[in-house]
PDB file of C-alpha atoms in Angstrom:
ATOM      1  CA  UNK Q   1     124.122  54.407 120.190  1.00  0.00           C
ATOM      2  CA  UNK Q   2     121.914  52.812 122.816  1.00  0.00           C
ATOM      3  CA  UNK Q   3     122.432  49.263 124.038  1.00  0.00           C
ATOM      4  CA  UNK Q   4     119.239  48.240 122.224  1.00  0.00           C
ATOM      5  CA  UNK Q   5     120.623  49.569 118.928  1.00  0.00           C
ATOM      6  CA  UNK Q   6     123.947  47.865 119.593  1.00  0.00           C
ATOM      7  CA  UNK Q   7     122.191  44.564 120.260  1.00  0.00           C
ATOM      8  CA  UNK Q   8     119.987  44.950 117.190  1.00  0.00           C
ATOM      9  CA  UNK Q   9     123.014  45.717 115.018  1.00  0.00           C
ATOM     10  CA  UNK Q  10     124.995  42.739 116.327  1.00  0.00           C
ATOM     11  CA  UNK Q  11     122.002  40.449 115.806  1.00  0.00           C
ATOM     12  CA  UNK Q  12     121.500  41.742 112.249  1.00  0.00           C
ATOM     13  CA  UNK Q  13     125.186  41.291 111.416  1.00  0.00           C
ATOM     14  CA  UNK Q  14     125.196  37.751 112.792  1.00  0.00           C
ATOM     15  CA  UNK Q  15     122.072  36.820 110.842  1.00  0.00           C
ATOM     16  CA  UNK Q  16     123.453  38.309 107.616  1.00  0.00           C
ATOM     17  CA  UNK Q  17     126.761  36.489 107.989  1.00  0.00           C
ATOM     18  CA  UNK Q  18     124.917  33.215 108.631  1.00  0.00           C
ATOM     19  CA  UNK Q  19     122.774  33.780 105.529  1.00  0.00           C
ATOM     20  CA  UNK Q  20     125.840  34.498 103.392  1.00  0.00           C
ATOM     21  CA  UNK Q  21     127.494  31.314 104.673  1.00  0.00           C
ATOM     22  CA  UNK Q  22     124.352  29.268 103.997  1.00  0.00           C
ATOM     23  CA  UNK Q  23     124.006  30.684 100.480  1.00  0.00           C
ATOM     24  CA  UNK Q  24     127.620  29.790  99.771  1.00  0.00           C
ATOM     25  CA  UNK Q  25     127.338  26.324 101.359  1.00  0.00           C
ATOM     26  CA  UNK Q  26     124.232  25.535  99.298  1.00  0.00           C
ATOM     27  CA  UNK Q  27     125.816  26.933  96.153  1.00  0.00           C
ATOM     28  CA  UNK Q  28     123.167  29.642  95.785  1.00  0.00           C
ATOM     29  CA  UNK Q  29     125.838  32.329  95.516  1.00  0.00           C
ATOM     30  CA  UNK Q  30     129.506  31.750  94.721  1.00  0.00           C
ATOM     31  CA  UNK Q  31     132.210  33.273  96.910  1.00  0.00           C
ATOM     32  CA  UNK Q  32     132.992  36.014  94.382  1.00  0.00           C
ATOM     33  CA  UNK Q  33     129.351  37.180  94.452  1.00  0.00           C
ATOM     34  CA  UNK Q  34     129.284  37.204  98.246  1.00  0.00           C
ATOM     35  CA  UNK Q  35     132.494  39.205  98.328  1.00  0.00           C
ATOM     36  CA  UNK Q  36     130.943  41.567  95.769  1.00  0.00           C
ATOM     37  CA  UNK Q  37     127.932  42.127  98.020  1.00  0.00           C
ATOM     38  CA  UNK Q  38     130.254  42.950 100.899  1.00  0.00           C
ATOM     39  CA  UNK Q  39     132.438  45.257  98.778  1.00  0.00           C
ATOM     40  CA  UNK Q  40     129.354  47.057  97.445  1.00  0.00           C
ATOM     41  CA  UNK Q  41     128.064  47.508 100.989  1.00  0.00           C
ATOM     42  CA  UNK Q  42     131.391  48.902 102.185  1.00  0.00           C
ATOM     43  CA  UNK Q  43     131.596  51.258  99.208  1.00  0.00           C
ATOM     44  CA  UNK Q  44     128.083  52.544  99.884  1.00  0.00           C
ATOM     45  CA  UNK Q  45     129.154  53.576 103.375  1.00  0.00           C
ATOM     46  CA  UNK Q  46     132.530  54.893 102.214  1.00  0.00           C
ATOM     47  CA  UNK Q  47     130.576  57.270  99.952  1.00  0.00           C
ATOM     48  CA  UNK Q  48     127.935  58.087 102.553  1.00  0.00           C
ATOM     49  CA  UNK Q  49     126.968  61.678 103.210  1.00  0.00           C
ATOM     50  CA  UNK Q  50     125.430  63.551 106.090  1.00  0.00           C
ATOM     51  CA  UNK Q  51     126.379  65.358 109.246  1.00  0.00           C
ATOM     52  CA  UNK Q  52     129.775  64.775 110.823  1.00  0.00           C
ATOM     53  CA  UNK Q  53     128.173  62.282 113.204  1.00  0.00           C
ATOM     54  CA  UNK Q  54     126.535  60.424 110.312  1.00  0.00           C
ATOM     55  CA  UNK Q  55     129.806  60.450 108.370  1.00  0.00           C
ATOM     56  CA  UNK Q  56     131.585  58.977 111.394  1.00  0.00           C
ATOM     57  CA  UNK Q  57     129.001  56.199 111.491  1.00  0.00           C
ATOM     58  CA  UNK Q  58     129.403  55.555 107.749  1.00  0.00           C
ATOM     59  CA  UNK Q  59     133.192  55.339 108.130  1.00  0.00           C
ATOM     60  CA  UNK Q  60     132.895  52.945 111.078  1.00  0.00           C
ATOM     61  CA  UNK Q  61     130.443  50.710 109.199  1.00  0.00           C
ATOM     62  CA  UNK Q  62     132.680  50.657 106.111  1.00  0.00           C
ATOM     63  CA  UNK Q  63     135.685  49.763 108.270  1.00  0.00           C
ATOM     64  CA  UNK Q  64     133.764  46.911 109.906  1.00  0.00           C
ATOM     65  CA  UNK Q  65     132.642  45.501 106.557  1.00  0.00           C
ATOM     66  CA  UNK Q  66     136.204  45.752 105.246  1.00  0.00           C
ATOM     67  CA  UNK Q  67     137.434  43.813 108.305  1.00  0.00           C
ATOM     68  CA  UNK Q  68     134.838  41.131 107.546  1.00  0.00           C
ATOM     69  CA  UNK Q  69     136.125  40.960 103.969  1.00  0.00           C
ATOM     70  CA  UNK Q  70     139.738  40.720 105.121  1.00  0.00           C
ATOM     71  CA  UNK Q  71     138.906  38.082 107.717  1.00  0.00           C
ATOM     72  CA  UNK Q  72     136.854  35.931 105.378  1.00  0.00           C
ATOM     73  CA  UNK Q  73     134.117  35.574 108.000  1.00  0.00           C
ATOM     74  CA  UNK Q  74     131.281  35.340 105.483  1.00  0.00           C
ATOM     75  CA  UNK Q  75     132.676  32.565 103.311  1.00  0.00           C
ATOM     76  CA  UNK Q  76     134.058  29.216 104.348  1.00  0.00           C
ATOM     77  CA  UNK Q  77     137.510  28.808 102.938  1.00  0.00           C
ATOM     78  CA  UNK Q  78     139.318  25.472 102.917  1.00  0.00           C
TER      79      UNK Q  78
END
């Protein structure tokens, strides 16, 4: 992946996490719904298909989303 793609991906992830936090803070989505969005996203990539290179990307994306879930980065917990 080129540096530009890396930077775009990091920016997109940061924006999405900030949006999830804001939606939770403003009570637009409860924590369980936010976690559901993340789990659904991870599952989509866990079930991704394609070439070996594409499958490797899907697995890496799923692993990253699962680390976000485990770390609680997208919800503020007391």
